[in-house]
Coordinates of C-alpha atoms in Angstrom, one line a residue:
X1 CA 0.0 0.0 0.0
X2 CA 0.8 3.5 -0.2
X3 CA 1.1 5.2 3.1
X4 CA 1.2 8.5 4.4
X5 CA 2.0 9.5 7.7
X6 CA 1.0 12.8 9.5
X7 CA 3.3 12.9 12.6
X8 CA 4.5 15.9 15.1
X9 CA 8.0 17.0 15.3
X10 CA 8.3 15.9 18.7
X11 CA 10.1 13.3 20.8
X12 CA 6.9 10.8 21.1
X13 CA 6.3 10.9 17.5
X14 CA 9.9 10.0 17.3
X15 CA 9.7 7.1 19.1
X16 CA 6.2 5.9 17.6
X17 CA 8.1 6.0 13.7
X18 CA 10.7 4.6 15.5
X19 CA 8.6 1.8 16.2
X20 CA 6.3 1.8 13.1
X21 CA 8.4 1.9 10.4
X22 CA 10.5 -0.6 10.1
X23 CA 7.5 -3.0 10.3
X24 CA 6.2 -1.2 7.6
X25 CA 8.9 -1.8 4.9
X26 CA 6.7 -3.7 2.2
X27 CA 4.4 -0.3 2.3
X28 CA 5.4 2.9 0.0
X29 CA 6.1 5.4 3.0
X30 CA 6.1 9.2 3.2
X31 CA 6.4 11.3 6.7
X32 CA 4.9 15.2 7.3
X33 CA 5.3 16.8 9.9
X34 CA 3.7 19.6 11.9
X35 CA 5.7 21.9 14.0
X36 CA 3.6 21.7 17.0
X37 CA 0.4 20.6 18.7
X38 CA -2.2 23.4 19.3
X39 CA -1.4 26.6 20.8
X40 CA 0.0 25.4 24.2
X41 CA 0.3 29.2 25.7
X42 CA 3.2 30.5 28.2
X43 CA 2.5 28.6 31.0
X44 CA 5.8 27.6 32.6
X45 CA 4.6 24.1 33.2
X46 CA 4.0 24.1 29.9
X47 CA 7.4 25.4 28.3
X48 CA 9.1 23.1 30.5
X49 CA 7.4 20.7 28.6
X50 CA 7.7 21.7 25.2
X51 CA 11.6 21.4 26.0
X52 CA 12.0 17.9 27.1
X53 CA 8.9 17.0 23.7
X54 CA 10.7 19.2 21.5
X55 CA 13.5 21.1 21.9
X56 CA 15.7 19.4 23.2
X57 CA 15.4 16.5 21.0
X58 CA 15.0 18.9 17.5
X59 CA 17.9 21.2 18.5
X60 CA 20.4 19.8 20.9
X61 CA 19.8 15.7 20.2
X62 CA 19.2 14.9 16.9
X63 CA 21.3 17.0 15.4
X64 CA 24.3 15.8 16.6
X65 CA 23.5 12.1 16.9
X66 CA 25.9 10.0 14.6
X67 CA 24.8 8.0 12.1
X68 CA 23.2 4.8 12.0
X69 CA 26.8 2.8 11.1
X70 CA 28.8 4.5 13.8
X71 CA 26.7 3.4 17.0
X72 CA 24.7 0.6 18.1
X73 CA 21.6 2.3 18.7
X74 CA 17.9 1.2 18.8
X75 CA 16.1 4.6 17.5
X76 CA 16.4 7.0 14.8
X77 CA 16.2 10.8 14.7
X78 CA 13.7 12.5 12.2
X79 CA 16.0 13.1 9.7
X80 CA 17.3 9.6 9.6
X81 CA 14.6 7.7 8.7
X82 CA 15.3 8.5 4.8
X83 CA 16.2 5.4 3.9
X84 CA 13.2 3.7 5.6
X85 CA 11.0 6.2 3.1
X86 CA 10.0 6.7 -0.4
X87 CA 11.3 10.6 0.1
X88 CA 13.0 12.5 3.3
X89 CA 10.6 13.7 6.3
X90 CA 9.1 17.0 5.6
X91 CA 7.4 19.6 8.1
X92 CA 4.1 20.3 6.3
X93 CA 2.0 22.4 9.1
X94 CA -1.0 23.4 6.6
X95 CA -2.0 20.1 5.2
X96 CA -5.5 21.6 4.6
X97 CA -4.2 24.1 2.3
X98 CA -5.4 23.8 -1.4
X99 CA -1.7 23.3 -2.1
X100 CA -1.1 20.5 0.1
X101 CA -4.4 19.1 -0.6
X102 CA -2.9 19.3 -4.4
X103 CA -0.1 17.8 -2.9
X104 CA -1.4 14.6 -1.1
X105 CA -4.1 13.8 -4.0
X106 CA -0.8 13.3 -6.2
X107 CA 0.7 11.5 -4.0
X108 CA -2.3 8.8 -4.1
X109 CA -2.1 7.6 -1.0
X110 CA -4.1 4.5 -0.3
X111 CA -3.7 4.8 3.7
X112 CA -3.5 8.0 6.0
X113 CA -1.9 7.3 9.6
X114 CA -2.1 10.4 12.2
X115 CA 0.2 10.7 15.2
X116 CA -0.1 13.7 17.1
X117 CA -0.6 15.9 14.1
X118 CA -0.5 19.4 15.2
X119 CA -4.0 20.2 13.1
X120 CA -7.5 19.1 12.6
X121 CA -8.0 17.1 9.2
X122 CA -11.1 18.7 7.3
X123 CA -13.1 16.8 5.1
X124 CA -11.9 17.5 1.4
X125 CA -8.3 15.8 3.0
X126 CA -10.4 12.7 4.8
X127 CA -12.0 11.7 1.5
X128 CA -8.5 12.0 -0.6
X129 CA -7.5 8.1 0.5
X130 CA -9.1 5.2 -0.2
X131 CA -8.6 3.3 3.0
X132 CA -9.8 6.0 5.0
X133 CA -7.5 7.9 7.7
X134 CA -6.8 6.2 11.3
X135 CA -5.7 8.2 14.1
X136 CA -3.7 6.9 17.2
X137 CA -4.5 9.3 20.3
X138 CA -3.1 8.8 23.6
X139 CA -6.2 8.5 25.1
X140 CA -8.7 5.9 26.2
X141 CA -12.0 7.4 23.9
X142 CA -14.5 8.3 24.5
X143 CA -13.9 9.4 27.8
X144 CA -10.6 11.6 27.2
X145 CA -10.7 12.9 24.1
X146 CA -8.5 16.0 23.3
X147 CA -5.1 17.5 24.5
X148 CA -2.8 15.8 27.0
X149 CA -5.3 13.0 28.3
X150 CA -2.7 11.0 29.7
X151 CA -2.3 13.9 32.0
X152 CA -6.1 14.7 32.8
X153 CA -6.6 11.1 33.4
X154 CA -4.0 11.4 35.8
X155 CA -5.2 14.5 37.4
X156 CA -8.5 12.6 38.0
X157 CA -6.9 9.3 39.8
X158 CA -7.7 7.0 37.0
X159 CA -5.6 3.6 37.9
X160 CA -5.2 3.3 33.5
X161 CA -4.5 5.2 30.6
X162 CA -4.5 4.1 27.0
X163 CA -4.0 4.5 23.7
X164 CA -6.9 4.3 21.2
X165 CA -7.0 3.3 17.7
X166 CA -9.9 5.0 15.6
X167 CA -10.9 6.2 12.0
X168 CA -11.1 9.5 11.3
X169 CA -14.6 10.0 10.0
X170 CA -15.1 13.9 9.6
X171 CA -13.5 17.7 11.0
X172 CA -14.9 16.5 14.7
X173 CA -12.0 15.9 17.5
X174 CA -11.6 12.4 18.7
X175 CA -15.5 10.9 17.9
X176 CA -14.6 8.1 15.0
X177 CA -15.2 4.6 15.2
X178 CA -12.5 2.7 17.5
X179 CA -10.9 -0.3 16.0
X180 CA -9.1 -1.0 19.3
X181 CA -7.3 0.0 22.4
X182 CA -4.7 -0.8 25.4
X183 CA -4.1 0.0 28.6
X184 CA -1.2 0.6 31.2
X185 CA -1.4 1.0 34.5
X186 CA -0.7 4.3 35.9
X187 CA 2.5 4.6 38.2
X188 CA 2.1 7.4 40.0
X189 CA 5.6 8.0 41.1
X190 CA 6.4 8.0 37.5
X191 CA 6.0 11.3 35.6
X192 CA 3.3 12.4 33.0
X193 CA 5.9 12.4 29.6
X194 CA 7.2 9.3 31.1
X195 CA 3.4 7.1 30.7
X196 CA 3.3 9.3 27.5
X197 CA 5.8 7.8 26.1
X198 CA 5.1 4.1 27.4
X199 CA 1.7 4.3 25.6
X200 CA 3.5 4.1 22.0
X201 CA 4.7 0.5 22.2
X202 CA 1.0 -1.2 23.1
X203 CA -0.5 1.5 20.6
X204 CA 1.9 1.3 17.6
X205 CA 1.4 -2.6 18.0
X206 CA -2.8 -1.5 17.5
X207 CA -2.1 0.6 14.0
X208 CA 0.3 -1.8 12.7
X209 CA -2.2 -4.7 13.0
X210 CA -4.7 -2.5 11.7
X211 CA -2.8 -1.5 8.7
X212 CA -1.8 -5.3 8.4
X213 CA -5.4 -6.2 7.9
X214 CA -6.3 -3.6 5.6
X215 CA -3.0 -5.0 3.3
X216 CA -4.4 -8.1 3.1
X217 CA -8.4 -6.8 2.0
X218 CA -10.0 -7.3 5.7
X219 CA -10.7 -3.8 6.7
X220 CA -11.0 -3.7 10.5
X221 CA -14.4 -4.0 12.4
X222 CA -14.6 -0.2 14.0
X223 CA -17.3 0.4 16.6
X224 CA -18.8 3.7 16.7
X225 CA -18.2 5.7 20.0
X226 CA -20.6 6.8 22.7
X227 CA -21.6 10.3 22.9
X228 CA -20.8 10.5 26.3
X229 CA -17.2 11.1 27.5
X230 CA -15.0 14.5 27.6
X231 CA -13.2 17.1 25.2
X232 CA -10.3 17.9 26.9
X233 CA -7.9 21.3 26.2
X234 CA -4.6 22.4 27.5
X235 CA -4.5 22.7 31.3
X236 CA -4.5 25.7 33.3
X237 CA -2.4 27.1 35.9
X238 CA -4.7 25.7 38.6
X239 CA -4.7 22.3 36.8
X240 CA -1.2 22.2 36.8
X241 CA -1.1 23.0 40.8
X242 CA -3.8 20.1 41.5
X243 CA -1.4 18.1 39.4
X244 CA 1.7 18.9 41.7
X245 CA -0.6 18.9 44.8
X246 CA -1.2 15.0 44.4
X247 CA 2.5 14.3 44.5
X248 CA 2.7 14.1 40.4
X249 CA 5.4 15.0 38.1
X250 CA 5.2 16.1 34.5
X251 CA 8.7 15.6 33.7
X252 CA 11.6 13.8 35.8
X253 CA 15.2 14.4 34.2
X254 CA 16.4 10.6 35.2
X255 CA 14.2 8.8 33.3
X256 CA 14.5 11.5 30.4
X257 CA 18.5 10.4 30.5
X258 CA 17.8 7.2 30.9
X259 CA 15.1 7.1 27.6
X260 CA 17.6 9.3 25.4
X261 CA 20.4 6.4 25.7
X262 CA 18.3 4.3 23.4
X263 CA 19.4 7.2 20.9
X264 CA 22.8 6.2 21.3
X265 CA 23.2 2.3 22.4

């Protein structure tokens, strides 16, 4: 098939091409990029964050990591997953443009996967494949649909978050049909970007059976979603004292080290 994945230029869609890709080898494979999620605001909590998701993988990491042949590592940087793809990752932040609509009609893709794209996909882009479009959102749906769930399910003492595989039916946030999901089990002395990051290995296993069934004609069983559940948006300052408050952390350094070294052995 002919794939096209919509990712974010951050450290969580790293790891999730990281783990996607080279599954996906038979497949014709192209990568955009948005720059960011949303508009996150200037919330200190939320720079922090932005750093550890973005910055300092994009500008001090990846740019100096050495190639593939000289190190015995297990992940990739965006810029070196060219030779896993048809053409290099681009950064494409207005895929509903009528120039990158132009775009992705030529490039016939039969599939669309979204990761954390940083924009809502309108209808005219939704109807361009013929597979449809399936999202994976780091959320358990339909109860935390939105921005940062794994961190409002946290702020309300859920025991699991998830990952949740789902078509993207129309311009709505979240509300298409689930094709599956999985859970882990919060650890609440672990921090929010650390379960972030966790949630990738159960969920890219969901998408790549998903697409694995669509290769071989069986297109997968989605059921359609409750009306019930939440929209969720950026958190607040007050959020982000509850947060602290019940002995949470959004970022812990350690196990930030301790996740880059699979960048390097």
């Amino acid at each position: 098939m002919n794939i096209l994945i919509l990712a974010n230029q951050d450290l969580a869609s790293n790891l999730a091409l990281n783990l996607l890709l080279p599954s996906l080898q038979r497949h014709t494979l192209r990568v955009f990029l948005s720059s960011r999620v949303g508009k996150p605001g200037a919330l200190p909590e939320l720079k922090r964050l932005r750093f550890f998701e973005q910055s300092l993988c994009n500008e001090m990491l990846f740019p100096h990591l050495p190639e593939p042949g000289q190190r015995d590592a297990q992940y990739l940087s965006f810029s070196q997953f060219t030779p896993l793809l048809t053409s290099p990752v681009e950064i494409v932040n207005t895929i509903n443009s009528d120039e990158s609509l132009s775009r992705v009609s030529a490039l016939k893709p039969d599939l669309i996967l979204s990761i954390r794209y940083g924009g809502i996909l309108k209808d005219p882009l939704l109807a361009i494949p013929k597979q449809g479009v399936i999202n994976l959102h780091s959320g358990l749906l339909p109860d935390y649909r939105g921005v940062m769930a794994t961190f409002w399910a946290m702020l309300n003492g859920e025991r699991e978050i998830g990952t949740t595989c789902h078509f993207i039916e129309d311009d709505s946030i979240d509300t298409g049909g689930v094709i599956s999901a999985c859970r882990l089990t919060v650890h609440s002395e672990r921090s929010y970007l650390w379960h972030v990051l966790q949630l990738y290995t159960g969920g890219c296993e969901l998408l790549l059976d998903a697409v694995e069934r669509i290769a071989y004609g069986e297109k997968p069983v989605a059921r359609p979603q409750s009306t019930k559940g939440g929209y969720f948006s950026f958190p607040q300052a007050e959020d982000f004292t509850a947060f602290s408050q019940k002995g949470l952390k959004l970022v812990d350094e350690e196990e930030m080290l301790e996740f880059f070294k699979h960048y390097y052995y």
